[in-house]
PDB file of C-alpha atoms in Angstrom:
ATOM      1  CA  UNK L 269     -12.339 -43.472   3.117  1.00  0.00           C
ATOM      2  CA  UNK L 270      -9.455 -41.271   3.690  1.00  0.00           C
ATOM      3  CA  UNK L 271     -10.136 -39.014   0.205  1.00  0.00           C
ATOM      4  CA  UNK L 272     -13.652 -38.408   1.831  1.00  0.00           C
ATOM      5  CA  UNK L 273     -11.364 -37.187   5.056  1.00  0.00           C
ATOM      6  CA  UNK L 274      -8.974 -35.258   3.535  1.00  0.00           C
ATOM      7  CA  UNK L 275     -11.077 -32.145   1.983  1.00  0.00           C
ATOM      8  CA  UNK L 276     -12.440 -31.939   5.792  1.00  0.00           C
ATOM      9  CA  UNK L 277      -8.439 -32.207   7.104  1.00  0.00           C
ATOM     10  CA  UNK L 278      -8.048 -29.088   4.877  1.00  0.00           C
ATOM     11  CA  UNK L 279     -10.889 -27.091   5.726  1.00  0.00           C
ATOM     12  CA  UNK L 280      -9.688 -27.899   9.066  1.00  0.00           C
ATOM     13  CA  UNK L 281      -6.281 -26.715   8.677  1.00  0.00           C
ATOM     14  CA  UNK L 282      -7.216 -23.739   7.402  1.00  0.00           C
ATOM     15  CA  UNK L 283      -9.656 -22.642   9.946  1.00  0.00           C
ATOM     16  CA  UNK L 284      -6.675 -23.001  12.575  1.00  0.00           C
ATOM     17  CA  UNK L 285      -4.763 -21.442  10.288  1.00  0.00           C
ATOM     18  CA  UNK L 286      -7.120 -18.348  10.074  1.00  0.00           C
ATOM     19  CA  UNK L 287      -8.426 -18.774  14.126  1.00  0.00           C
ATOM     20  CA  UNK L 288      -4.279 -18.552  14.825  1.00  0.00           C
ATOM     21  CA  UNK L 289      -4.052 -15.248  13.086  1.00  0.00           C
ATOM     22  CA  UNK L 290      -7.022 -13.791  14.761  1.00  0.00           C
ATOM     23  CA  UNK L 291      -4.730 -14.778  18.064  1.00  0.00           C
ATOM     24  CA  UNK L 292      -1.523 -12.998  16.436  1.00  0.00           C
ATOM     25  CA  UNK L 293      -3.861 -10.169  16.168  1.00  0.00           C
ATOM     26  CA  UNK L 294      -5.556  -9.727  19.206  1.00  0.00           C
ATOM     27  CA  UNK L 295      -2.161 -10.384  20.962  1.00  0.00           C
ATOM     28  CA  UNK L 296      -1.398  -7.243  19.947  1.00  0.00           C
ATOM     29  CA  UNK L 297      -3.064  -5.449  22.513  1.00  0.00           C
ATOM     30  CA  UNK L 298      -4.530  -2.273  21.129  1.00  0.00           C
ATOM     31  CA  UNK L 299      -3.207  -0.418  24.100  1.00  0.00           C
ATOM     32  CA  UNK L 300       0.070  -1.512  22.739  1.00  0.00           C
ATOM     33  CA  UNK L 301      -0.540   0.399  19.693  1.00  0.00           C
ATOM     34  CA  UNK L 302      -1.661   3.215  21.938  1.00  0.00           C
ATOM     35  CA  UNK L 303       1.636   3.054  24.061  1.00  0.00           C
ATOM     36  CA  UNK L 304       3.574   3.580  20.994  1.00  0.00           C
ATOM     37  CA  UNK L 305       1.267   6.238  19.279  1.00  0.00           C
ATOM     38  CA  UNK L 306       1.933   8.137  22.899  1.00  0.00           C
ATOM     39  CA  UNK L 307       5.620   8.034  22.657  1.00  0.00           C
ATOM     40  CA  UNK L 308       5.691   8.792  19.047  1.00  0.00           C
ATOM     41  CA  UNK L 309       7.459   5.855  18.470  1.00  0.00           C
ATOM     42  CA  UNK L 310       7.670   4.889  14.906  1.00  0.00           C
ATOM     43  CA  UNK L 311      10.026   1.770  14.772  1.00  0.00           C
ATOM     44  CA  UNK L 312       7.789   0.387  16.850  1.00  0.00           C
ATOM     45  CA  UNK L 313       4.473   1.040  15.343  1.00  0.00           C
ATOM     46  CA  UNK L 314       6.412  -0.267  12.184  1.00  0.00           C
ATOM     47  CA  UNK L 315       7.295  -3.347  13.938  1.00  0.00           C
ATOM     48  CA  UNK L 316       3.347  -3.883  15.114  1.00  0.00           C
ATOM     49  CA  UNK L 317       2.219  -2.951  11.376  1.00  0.00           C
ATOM     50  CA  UNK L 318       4.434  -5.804  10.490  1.00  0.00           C
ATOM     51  CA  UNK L 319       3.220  -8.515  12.863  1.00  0.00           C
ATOM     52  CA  UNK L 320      -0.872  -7.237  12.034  1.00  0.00           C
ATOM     53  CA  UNK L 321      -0.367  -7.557   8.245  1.00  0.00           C
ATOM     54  CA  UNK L 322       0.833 -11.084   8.886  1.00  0.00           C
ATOM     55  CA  UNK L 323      -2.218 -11.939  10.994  1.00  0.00           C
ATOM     56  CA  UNK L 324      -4.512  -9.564   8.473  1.00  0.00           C
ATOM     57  CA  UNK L 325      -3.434 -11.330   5.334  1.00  0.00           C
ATOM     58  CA  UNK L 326      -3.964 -14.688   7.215  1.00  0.00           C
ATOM     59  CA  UNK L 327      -7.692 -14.241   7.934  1.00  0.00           C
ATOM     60  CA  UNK L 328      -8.662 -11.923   5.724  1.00  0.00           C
ATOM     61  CA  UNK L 329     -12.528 -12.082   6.529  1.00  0.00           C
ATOM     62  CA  UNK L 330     -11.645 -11.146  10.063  1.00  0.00           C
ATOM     63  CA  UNK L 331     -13.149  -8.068  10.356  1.00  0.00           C
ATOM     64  CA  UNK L 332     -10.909  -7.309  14.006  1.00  0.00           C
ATOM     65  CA  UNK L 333      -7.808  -8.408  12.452  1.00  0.00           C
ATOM     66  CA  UNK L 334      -8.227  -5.542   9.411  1.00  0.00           C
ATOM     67  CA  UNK L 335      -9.097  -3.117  11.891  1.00  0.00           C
ATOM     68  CA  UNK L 336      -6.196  -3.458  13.736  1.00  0.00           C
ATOM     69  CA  UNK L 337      -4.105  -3.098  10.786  1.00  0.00           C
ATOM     70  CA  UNK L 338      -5.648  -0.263   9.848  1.00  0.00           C
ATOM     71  CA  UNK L 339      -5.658   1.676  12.761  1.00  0.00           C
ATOM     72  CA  UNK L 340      -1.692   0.991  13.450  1.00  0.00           C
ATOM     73  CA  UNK L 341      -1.618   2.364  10.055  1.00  0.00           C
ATOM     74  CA  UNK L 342      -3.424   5.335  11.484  1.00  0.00           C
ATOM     75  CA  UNK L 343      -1.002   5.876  14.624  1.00  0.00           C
ATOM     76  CA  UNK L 344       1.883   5.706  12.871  1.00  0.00           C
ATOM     77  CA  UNK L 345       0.032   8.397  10.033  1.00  0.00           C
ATOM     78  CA  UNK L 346      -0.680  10.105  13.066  1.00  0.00           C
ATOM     79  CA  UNK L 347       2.897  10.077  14.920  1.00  0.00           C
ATOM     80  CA  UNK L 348       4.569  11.209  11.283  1.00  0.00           C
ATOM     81  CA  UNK L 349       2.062  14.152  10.699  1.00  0.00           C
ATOM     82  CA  UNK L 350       3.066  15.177  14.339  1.00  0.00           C
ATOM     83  CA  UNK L 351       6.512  14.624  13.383  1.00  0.00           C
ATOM     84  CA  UNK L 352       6.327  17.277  10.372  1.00  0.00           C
ATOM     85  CA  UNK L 353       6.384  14.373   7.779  1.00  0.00           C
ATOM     86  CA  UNK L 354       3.429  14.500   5.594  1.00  0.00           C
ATOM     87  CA  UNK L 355       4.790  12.338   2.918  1.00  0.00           C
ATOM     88  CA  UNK L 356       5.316   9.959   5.457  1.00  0.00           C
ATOM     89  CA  UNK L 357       2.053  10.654   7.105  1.00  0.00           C
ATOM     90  CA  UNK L 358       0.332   9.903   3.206  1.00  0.00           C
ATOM     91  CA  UNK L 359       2.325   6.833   2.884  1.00  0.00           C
ATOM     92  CA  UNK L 360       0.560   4.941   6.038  1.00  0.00           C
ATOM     93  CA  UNK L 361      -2.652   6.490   5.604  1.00  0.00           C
ATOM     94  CA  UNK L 362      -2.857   5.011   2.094  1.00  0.00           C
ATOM     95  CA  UNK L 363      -1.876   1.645   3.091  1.00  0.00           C
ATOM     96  CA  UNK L 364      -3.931   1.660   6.042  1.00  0.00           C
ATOM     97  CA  UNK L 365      -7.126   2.320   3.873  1.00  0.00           C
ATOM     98  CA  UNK L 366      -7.670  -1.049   2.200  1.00  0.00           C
ATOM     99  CA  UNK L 367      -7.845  -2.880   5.608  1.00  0.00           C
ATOM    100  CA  UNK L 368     -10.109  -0.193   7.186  1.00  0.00           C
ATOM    101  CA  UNK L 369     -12.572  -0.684   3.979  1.00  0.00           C
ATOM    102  CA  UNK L 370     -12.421  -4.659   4.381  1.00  0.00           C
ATOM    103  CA  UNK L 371     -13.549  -4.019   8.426  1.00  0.00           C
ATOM    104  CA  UNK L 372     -16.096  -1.752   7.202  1.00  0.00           C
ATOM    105  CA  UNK L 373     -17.336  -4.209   4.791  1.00  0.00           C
ATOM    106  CA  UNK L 374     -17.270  -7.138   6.811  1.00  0.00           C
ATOM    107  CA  UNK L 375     -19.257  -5.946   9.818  1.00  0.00           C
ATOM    108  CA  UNK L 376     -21.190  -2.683   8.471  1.00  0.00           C
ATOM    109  CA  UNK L 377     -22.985  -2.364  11.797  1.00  0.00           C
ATOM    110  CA  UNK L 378     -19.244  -1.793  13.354  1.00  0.00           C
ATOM    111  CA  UNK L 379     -19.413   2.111  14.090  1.00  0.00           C
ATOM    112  CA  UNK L 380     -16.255   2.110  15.130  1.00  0.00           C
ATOM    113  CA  UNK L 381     -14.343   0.663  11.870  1.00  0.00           C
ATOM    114  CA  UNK L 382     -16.320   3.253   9.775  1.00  0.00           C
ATOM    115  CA  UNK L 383     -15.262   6.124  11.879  1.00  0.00           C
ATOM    116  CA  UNK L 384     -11.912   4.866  11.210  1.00  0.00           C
ATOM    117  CA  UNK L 385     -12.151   4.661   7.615  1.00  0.00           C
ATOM    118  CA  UNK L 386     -13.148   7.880   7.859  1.00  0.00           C
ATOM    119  CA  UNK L 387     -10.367   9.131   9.686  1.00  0.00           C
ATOM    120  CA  UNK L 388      -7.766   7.338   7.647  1.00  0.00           C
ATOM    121  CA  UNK L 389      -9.503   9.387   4.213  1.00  0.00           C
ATOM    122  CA  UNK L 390      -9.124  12.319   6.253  1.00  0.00           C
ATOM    123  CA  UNK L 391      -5.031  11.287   7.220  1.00  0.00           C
ATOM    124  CA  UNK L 392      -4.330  11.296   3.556  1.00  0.00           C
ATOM    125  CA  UNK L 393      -5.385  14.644   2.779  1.00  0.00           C
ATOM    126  CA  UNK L 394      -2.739  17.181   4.060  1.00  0.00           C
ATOM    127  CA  UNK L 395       0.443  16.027   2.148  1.00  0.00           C
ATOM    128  CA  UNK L 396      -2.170  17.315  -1.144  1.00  0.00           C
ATOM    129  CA  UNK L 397      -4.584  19.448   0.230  1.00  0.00           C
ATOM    130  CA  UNK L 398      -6.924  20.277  -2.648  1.00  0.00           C
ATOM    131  CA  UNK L 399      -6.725  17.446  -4.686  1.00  0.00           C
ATOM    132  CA  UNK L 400      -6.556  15.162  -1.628  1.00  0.00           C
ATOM    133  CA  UNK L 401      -9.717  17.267  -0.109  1.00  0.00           C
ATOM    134  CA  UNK L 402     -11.569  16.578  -4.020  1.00  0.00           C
ATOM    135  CA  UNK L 403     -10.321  12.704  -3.359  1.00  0.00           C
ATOM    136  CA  UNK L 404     -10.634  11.678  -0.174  1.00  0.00           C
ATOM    137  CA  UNK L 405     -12.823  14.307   1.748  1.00  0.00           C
ATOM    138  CA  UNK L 406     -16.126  12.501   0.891  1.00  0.00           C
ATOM    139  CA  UNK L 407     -15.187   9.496   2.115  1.00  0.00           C
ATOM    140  CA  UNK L 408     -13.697  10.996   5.527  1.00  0.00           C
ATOM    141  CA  UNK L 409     -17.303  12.697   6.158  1.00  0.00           C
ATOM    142  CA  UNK L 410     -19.323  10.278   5.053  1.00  0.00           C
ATOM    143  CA  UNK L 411     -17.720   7.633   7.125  1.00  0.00           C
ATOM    144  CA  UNK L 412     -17.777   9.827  10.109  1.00  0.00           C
ATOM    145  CA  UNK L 413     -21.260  10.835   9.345  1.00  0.00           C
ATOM    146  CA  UNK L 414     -22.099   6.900   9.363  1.00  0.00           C
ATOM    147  CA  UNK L 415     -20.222   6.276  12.558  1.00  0.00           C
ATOM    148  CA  UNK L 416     -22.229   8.793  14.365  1.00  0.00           C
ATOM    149  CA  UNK L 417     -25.842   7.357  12.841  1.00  0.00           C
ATOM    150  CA  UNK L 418     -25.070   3.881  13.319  1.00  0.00           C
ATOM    151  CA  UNK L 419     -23.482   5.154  18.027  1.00  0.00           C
ATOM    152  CA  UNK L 420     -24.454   8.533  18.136  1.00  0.00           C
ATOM    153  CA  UNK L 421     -22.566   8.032  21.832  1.00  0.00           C
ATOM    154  CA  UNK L 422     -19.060   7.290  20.175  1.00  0.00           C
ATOM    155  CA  UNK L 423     -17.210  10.178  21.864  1.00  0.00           C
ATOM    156  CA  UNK L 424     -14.252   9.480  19.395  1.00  0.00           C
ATOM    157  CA  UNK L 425     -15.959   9.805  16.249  1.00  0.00           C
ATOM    158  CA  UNK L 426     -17.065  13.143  17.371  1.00  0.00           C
ATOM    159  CA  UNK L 427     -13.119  13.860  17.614  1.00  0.00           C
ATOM    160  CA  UNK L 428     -12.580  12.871  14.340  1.00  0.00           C
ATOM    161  CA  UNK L 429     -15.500  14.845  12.764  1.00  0.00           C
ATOM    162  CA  UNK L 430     -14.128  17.815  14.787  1.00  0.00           C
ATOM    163  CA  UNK L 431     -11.083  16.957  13.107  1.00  0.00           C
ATOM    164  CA  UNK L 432     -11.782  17.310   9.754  1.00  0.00           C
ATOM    165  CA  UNK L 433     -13.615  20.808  10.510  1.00  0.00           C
ATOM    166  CA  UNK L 434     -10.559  22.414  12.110  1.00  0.00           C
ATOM    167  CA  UNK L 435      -9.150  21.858   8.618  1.00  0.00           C
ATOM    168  CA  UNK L 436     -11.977  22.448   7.263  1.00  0.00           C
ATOM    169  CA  UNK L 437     -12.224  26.181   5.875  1.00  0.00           C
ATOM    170  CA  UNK L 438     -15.624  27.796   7.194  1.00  0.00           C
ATOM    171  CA  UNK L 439     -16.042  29.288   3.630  1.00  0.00           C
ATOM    172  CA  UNK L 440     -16.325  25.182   2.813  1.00  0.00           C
ATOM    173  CA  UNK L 441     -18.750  24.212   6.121  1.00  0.00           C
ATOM    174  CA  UNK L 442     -15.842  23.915   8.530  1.00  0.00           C
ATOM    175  CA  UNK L 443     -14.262  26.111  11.086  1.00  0.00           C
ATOM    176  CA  UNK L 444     -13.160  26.032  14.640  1.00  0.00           C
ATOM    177  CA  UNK L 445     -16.650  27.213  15.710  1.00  0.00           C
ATOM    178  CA  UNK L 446     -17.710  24.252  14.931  1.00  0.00           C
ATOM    179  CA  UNK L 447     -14.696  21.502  15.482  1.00  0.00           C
ATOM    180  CA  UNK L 448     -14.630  22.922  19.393  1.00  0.00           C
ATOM    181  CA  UNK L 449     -18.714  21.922  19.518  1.00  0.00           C
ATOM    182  CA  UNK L 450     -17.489  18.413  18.393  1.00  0.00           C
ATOM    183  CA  UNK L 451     -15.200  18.373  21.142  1.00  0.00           C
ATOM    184  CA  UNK L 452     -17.178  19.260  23.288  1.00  0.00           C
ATOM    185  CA  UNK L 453     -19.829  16.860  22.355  1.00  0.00           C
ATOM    186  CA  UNK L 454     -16.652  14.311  23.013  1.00  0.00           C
ATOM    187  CA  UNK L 455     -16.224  15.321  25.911  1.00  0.00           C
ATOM    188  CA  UNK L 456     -19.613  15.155  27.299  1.00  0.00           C
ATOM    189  CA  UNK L 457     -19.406  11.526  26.008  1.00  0.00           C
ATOM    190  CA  UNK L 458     -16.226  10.340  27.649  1.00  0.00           C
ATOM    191  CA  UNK L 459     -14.661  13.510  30.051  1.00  0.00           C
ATOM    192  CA  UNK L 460     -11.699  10.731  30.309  1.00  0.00           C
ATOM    193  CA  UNK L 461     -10.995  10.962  26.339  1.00  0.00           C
ATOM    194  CA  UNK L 462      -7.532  12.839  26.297  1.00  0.00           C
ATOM    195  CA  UNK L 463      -7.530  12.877  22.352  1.00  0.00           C
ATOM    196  CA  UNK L 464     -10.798  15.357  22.869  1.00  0.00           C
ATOM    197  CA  UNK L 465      -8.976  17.467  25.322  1.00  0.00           C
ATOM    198  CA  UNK L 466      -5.938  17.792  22.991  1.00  0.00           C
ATOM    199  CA  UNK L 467      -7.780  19.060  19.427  1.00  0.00           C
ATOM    200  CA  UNK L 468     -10.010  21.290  21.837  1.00  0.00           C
ATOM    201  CA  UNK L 469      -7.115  22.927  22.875  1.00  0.00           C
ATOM    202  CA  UNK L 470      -5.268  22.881  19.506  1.00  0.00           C
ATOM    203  CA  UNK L 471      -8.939  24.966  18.301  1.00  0.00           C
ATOM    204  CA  UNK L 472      -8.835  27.022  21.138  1.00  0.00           C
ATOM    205  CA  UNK L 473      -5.447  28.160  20.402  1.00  0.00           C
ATOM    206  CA  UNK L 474      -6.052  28.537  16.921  1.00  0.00           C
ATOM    207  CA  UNK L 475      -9.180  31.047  18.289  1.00  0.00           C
ATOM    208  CA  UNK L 476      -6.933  32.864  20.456  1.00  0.00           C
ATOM    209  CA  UNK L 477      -8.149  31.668  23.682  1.00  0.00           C
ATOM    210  CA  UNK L 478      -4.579  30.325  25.045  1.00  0.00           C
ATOM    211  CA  UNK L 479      -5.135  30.141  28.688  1.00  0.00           C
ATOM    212  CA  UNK L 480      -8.102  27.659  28.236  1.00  0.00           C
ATOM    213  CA  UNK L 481      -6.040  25.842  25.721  1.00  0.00           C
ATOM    214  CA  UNK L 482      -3.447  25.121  28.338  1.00  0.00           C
ATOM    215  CA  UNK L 483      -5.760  24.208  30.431  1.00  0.00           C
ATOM    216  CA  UNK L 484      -7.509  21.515  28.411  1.00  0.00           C
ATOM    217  CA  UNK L 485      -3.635  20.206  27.564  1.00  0.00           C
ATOM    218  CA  UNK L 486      -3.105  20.022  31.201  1.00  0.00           C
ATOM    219  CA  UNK L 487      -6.148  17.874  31.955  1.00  0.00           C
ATOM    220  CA  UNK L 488      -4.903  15.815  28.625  1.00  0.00           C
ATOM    221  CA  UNK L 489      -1.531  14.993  30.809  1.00  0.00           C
ATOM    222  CA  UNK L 490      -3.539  14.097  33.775  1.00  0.00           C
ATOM    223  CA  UNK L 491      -5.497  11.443  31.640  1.00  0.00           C
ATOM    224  CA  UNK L 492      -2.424  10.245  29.504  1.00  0.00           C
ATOM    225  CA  UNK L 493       1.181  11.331  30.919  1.00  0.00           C
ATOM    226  CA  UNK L 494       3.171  10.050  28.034  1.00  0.00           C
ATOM    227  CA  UNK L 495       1.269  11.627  25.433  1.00  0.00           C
ATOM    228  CA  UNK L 496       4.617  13.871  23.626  1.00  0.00           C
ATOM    229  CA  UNK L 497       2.008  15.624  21.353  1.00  0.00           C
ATOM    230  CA  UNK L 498       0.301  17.048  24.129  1.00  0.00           C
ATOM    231  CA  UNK L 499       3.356  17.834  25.577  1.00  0.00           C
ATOM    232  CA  UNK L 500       4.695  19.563  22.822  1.00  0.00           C
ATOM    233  CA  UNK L 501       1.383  21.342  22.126  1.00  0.00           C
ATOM    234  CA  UNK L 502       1.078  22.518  26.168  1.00  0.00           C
ATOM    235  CA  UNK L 503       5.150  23.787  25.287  1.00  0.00           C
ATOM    236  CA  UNK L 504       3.922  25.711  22.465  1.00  0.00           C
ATOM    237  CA  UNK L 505       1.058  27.559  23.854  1.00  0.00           C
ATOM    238  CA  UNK L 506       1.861  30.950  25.464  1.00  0.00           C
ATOM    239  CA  UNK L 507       1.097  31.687  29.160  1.00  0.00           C
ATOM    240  CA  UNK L 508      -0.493  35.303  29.670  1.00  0.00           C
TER     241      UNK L 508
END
């Protein structure tokens, strides 16, 4: 009786295996990741990457767990690139991609885990810009692209698209004319999104327009007082 048992016993086993890594993995809050990303805090995004691959190579069908990997990949690509490191910045962008696919794969539906793809494409570009653009820029639109067909209401996705077309030369289909209407569109979505505020300003600066940019970084330090970037950015703008 008990070799009829024991193939059950092991499917058993490993489904608390996997439903105990989904736990590691939603234990780590995502405003935990957030909290770091804020403070620019790199050991400890490192420490959270380390304790999400665990729970990510565990259940590796669990489409939450991946993206959760993937996008403490992203902060910390993020932090780096902030911190003037683009190798750095390259380095967790690339390993952050495989995970962001598998989400993407596993749930398609998932706006959210495509626009994040798509960002993380996008994160990989700068340390090469023309062969990373060749590379990687598809992906980073097309992902976007699908996150806004499948929630045309996902305020961040509209941040990431207006992202890639700061970057983006006009001469190529980019420009800050039209990053600052993706902010904007943001906005309008969620006016409590400080990420929008931020990049709007960052455009606006870029267009010469500093006293709205400090304003928009000001309103980004209402809605998230530890932000550094924004910060830094509001320290760099000039007052007139």
């Amino acid at each position: 009786m008990s070799r009829y048992l024991r193939p059950w016993a092991l499917r058993l086993a490993l489904l608390l295996c996997a439903a105990a890594a989904i736990a590691m993995a939603f234990g780590v809050a995502v405003a935990d990741l957030r909290k770091a990303r804020d403070r620019q805090d790199l050991p400890a995004l490192d420490g959270l990457i380390a304790q999400l691959k665990g729970s990510a190579d565990a259940a590796p069908r669990s489409a939450e767990a991946q993206y959760r990997l993937a996008l403490a990949y992203s902060y910390a690509a993020e932090v780096a690139m902030e911190l003037h490191d683009k190798k750095k910045s390259e380095g967790y962008a690339e390993a952050g991609m495989a995970p962001a696919r598998k989400a993407a794969d596993e749930n398609s539906g998932n706006a959210e885990y495509h626009r994040l793809l798509g960002e993380i494409c996008g994160q990989v570009i700068p340390a090469s810009p023309l062969m990373g653009t060749l590379k990687y820029g598809p992906c980073a639109k097309d992902e976007i692209d699908k996150a806004i067909q499948l929630d045309g209401n996902l305020a961040l996705a509209y941040v990431s698209r207006g992202v890639g077309n700061y970057y983006l030369p006009s001469s190529m289909g980019g420009g800050v004319d039209l990053a600052l209407k993706d902010f904007d569109k943001a906005i309008q979505l969620d006016p409590n999104l400080a990420d929008a505020y931020i990049w709007k300003a960052v455009a606006l600066r870029k267009a010469n327009r500093d006293p709205e940019a400090r304003q928009d970084l000001q309103k980004a330090l209402q809605l998230d007082p530890d932000r550094v970037w924004a910060k830094d950015q509001l320290g760099k703008t000039p007052v007139h």
